[in-house]
Coordinates of C-alpha atoms in Angstrom, one line a residue:
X28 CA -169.8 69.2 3.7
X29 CA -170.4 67.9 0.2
X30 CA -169.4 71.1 -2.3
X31 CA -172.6 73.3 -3.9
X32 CA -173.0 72.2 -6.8
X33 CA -172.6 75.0 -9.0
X34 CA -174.7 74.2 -11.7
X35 CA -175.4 76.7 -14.3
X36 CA -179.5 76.0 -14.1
X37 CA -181.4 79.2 -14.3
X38 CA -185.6 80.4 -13.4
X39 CA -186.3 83.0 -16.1
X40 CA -186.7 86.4 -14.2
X41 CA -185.3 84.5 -11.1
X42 CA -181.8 83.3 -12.0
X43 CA -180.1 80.9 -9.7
X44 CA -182.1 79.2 -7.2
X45 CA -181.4 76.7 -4.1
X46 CA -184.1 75.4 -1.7
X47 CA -182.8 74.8 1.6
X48 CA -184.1 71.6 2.9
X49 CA -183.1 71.1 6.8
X50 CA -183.1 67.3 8.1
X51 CA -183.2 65.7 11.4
X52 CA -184.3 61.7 11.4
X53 CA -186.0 62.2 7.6
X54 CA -184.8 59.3 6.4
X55 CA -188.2 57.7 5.0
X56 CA -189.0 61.0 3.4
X57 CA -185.8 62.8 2.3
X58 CA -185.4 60.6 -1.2
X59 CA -189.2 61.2 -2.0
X60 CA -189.3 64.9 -1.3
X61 CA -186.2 65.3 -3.0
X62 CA -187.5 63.1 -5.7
X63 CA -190.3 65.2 -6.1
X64 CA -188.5 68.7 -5.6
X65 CA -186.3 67.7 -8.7
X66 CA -189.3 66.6 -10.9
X67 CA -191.7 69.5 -10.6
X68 CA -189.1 72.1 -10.8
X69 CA -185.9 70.9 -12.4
X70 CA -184.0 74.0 -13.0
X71 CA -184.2 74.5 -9.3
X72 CA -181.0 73.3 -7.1
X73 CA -181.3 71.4 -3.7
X74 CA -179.3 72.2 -0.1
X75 CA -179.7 69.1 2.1
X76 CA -178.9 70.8 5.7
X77 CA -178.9 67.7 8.3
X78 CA -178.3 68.0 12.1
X79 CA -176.6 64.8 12.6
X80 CA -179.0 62.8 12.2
X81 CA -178.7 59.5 13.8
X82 CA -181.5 57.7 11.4
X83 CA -178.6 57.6 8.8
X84 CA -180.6 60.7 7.1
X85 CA -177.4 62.5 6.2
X86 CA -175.8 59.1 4.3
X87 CA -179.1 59.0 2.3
X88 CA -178.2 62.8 1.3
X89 CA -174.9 62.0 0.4
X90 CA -176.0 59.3 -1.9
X91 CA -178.7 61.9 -3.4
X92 CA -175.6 64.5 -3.9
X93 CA -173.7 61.4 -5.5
X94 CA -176.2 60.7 -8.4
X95 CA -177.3 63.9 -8.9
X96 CA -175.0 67.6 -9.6
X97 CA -177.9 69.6 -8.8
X98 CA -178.4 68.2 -5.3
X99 CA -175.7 68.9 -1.9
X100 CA -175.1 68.3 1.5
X101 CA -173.9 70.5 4.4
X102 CA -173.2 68.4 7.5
X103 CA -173.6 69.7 10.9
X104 CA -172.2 67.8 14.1
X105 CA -175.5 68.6 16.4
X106 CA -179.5 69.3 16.5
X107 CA -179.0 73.1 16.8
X108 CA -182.6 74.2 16.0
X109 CA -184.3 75.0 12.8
X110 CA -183.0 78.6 12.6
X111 CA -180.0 77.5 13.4
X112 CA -179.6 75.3 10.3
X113 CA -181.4 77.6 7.5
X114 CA -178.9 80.1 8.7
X115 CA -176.2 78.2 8.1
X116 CA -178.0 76.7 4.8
X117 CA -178.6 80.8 3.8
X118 CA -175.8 81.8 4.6
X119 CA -173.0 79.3 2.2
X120 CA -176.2 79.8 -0.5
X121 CA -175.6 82.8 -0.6
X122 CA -171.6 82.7 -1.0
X123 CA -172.2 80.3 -3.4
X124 CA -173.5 82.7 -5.7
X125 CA -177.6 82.0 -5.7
X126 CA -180.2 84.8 -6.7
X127 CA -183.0 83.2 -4.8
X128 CA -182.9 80.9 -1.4
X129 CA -185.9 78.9 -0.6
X130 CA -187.3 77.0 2.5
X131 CA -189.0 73.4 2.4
X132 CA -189.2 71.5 4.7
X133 CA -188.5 67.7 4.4
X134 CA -191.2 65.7 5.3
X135 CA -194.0 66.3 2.9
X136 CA -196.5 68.8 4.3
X137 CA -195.3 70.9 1.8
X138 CA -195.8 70.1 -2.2
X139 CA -193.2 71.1 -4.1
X140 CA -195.5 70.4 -7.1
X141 CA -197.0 74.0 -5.4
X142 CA -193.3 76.0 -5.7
X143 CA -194.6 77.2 -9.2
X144 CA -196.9 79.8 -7.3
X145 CA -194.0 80.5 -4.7
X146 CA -191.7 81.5 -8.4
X147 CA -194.3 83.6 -10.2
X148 CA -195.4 85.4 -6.7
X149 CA -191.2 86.3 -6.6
X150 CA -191.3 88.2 -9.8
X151 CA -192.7 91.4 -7.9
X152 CA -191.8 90.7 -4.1
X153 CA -188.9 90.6 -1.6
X154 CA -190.2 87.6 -0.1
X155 CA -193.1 85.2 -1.0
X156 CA -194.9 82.7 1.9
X157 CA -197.0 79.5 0.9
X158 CA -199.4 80.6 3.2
X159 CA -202.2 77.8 4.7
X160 CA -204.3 81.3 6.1
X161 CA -205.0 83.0 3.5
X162 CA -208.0 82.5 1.3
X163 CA -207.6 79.8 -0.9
X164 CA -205.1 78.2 1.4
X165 CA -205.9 74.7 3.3
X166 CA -204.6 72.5 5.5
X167 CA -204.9 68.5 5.3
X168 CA -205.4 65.6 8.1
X169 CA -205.3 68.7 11.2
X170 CA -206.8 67.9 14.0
X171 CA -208.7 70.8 15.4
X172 CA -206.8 72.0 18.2
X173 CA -203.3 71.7 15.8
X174 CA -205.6 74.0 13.3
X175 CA -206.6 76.5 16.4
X176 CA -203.1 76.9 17.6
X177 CA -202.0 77.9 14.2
X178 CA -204.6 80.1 13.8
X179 CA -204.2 81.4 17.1
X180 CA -200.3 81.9 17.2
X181 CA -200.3 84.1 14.3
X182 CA -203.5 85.9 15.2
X183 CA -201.4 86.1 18.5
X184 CA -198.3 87.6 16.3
X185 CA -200.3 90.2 14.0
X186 CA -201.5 91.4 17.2
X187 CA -198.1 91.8 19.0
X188 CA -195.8 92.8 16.1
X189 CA -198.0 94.9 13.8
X190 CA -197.5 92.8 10.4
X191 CA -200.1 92.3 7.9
X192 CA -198.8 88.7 7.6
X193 CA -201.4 86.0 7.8
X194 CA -199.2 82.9 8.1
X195 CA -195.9 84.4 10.2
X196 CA -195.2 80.8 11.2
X197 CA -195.0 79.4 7.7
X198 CA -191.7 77.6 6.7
X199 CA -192.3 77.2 2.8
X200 CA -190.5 80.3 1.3
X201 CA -188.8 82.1 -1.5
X202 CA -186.0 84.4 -0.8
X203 CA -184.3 87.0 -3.0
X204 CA -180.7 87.6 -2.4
X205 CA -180.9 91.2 -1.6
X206 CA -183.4 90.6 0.8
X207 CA -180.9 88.1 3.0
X208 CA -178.7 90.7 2.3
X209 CA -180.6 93.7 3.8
X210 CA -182.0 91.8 6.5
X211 CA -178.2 90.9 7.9
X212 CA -178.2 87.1 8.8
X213 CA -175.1 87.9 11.5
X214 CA -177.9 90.1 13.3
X215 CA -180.6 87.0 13.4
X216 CA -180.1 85.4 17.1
X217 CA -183.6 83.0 17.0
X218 CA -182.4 79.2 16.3
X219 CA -185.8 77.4 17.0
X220 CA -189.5 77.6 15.2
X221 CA -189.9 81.3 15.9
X222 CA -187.0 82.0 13.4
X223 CA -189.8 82.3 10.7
X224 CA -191.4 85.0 12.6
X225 CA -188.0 87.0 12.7
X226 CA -187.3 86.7 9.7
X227 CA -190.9 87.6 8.4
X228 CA -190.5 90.9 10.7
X229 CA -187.4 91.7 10.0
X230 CA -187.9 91.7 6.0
X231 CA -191.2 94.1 6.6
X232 CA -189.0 96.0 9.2
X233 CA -186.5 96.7 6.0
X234 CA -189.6 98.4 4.0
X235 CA -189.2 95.0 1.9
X236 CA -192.4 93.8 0.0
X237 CA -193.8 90.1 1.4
X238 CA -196.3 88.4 -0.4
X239 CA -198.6 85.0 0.9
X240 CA -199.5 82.4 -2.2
X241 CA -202.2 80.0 -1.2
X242 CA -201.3 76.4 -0.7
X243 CA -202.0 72.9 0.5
X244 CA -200.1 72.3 3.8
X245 CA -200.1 68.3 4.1
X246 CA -199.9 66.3 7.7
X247 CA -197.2 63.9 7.0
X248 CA -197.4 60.0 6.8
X249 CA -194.0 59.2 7.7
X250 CA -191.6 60.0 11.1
X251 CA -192.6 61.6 13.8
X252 CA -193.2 65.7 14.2
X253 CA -190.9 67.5 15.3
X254 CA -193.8 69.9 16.2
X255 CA -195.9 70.0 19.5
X256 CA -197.8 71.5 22.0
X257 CA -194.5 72.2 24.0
X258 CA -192.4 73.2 21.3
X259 CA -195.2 75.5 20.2
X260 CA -195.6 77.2 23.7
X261 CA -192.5 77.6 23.4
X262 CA -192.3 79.9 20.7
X263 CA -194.8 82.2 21.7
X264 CA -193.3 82.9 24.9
X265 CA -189.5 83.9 22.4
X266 CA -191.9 85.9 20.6
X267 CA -193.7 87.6 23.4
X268 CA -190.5 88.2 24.4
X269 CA -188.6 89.4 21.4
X270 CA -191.9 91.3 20.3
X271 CA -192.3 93.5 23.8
X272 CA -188.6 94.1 23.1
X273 CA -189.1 95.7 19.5
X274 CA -191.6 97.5 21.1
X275 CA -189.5 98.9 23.8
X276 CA -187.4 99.8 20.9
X277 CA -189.6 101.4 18.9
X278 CA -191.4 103.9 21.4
X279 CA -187.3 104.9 22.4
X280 CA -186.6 105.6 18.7
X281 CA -190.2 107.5 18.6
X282 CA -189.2 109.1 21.4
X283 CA -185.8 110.2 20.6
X284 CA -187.0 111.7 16.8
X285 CA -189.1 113.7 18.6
X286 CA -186.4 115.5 21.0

C-alpha cells in the first residue's frame, strides 16, 4: 500500500477530505477520472482502492500516487466485492485522520465536476447522496429496462426498509467522520452492491441526517460494467433478506419495550 498522503489541503467548513475511488480492470478510465477529480476540486485528496486488477489498473495508480502527493494507493490481493474494498478504503481514511470520506466510482458515470453540490449539501447533513431520482436528477445513455430496475429496486427498498431515501443504490457520496464513526464499520458484514443500501440504513437507523443532491449519472464509454441483470438480482434477494431480518428485529425490540 502506497502511504496516505497526508497533505495539509483543507474544504472550508469540511476540513480534510479523501474520495475513495475502488478499481477493478479501470485502466482506460482511472488517469481521466482522477484527472478530472483533481481539477474540479483540488483541495480534495484521492484513495485509489484496487482489487488486483489484472488490466495493470493498480501500476497506473501507483504512477498517479508518484506524480502527485495528494493521490494514494491501497493494494488488495483479490476482487472481494465493492463493500468489501470501501470498507477497507473507509476504514485507513479514517485512521489517517480525514474529516470527510467520499465514494466515486471510477469509470465516469459520475462527474466529479458535480462533487461541489455533494460539499455544500455536507455543511448541514450526516451524509449527502448524488441522487439520479430525485427531481432534478438524470440519467444519461440508459436503456429502459437498466432505468426500470433502478427505479424499481429502490422503490423495492423504500418499501421493505422504511427509508425516505430515493436513490438507496447510489454510490457517489460524502461522508462525515462521525458518521463512520457512529455507524461502526466492524459491524457492516455486506461486501457486494447492496453495501450502499446498508450503509444508507444504517446512518438513518443512527437518527443521522441524509440528504440526496441532484445529479447527472453518465453510462460509461470505456470497460465493461461491472453491473448486470444478475449482479442486480442479486442484491435484492441480500436485501430482502437482510431487510425481513431488521424487521424481525424490530417487532422483538417493540415487543420487548412493551413488557
Amino acid at each position: 500500500m502506497s502511504e496516505l498522503p497526508g497533505t495539509e489541503h483543507r474544504v472550508d467548513g469540511l476540513g480534510r477530505v479523501v474520495v475513495v475511488i475502488p478499481t477493478y480492470n479501470e485502466a482506460n478510465n482511472l488517469e481521466w477520472i482522477v484527472g478530472r477529480l483533481r481539477a474540479a476540486q483540488p483541495d480534495i485528496d484521492v484513495l485509489v482502492v484496487d482489487d488486483a486488477s489484472p488490466d495493470g489498473t493498480g501500476a497506473i495508480a501507483d504512477r498517479l500516487a508518484a506524480a502527485d502527493p495528494a493521490v494514494s494507493v491501497l493494494h488488495r490481493t483479490s476482487k472481494a466485492g465493492l463493500g468489501a474494498a470501501y470498507l477497507h478504503g473507509f476504514r485507513v481514511a479514517l485512521a489517517e485522520g480525514y474529516d470527510v470520506v467520499g465514494e466515486m466510482d471510477a469509470d465516469g458515470s459520475h462527474r466529479p465536476e458535480q462533487l461541489g453540490l455533494l460539499l455544500a449539501a455536507l455543511q448541514d447533513a450526516d451524509l449527502v447522496i448524488g441522487s439520479r431520482w430525485v427531481p432534478g436528477g438524470s440519467v444519461v445513455n440508459w436503456p429502459l429496462r437498466r432505468e426500470l430496475l433502478s427505479r424499481g429496486g429502490n422503490l423495492y427498498v423504500r418499501l421493505l426498509l422504511g427509508i425516505p431515501v430515493r436513490d438507496a443504490t447510489a454510490g457517489f457520496r460524502l461522508f462525515r467522520r462521525a458518521t463512520l464513526e457512529k455507524i461502526d464499520l466492524d459491524a457492516v458484514r455486506s461486501t457486494g452492491y447492496v453495501f450502499q443500501t446498508d450503509m444508507v440504513a444504517r446512518t438513518l437507523a443512527a437518527g443521522l441526517v441524509v440528504r440526496e443532491v441532484p445529479i447527472e449519472f453518465v453510462e460509461r464509454v470505456r470497460g465493461d460494467s461491472k453491473m448486470s441483470g444478475a449482479v442486480a438480482t442479486e442484491s435484492l434477494k441480500r436485501i430482502t433478506a437482510w431487510g425481513l431480518s431488521e424487521r424481525r428485529a424490530q417487532v422483538r425490540r417493540a415487543w420487548r419495550s412493551r413488557r
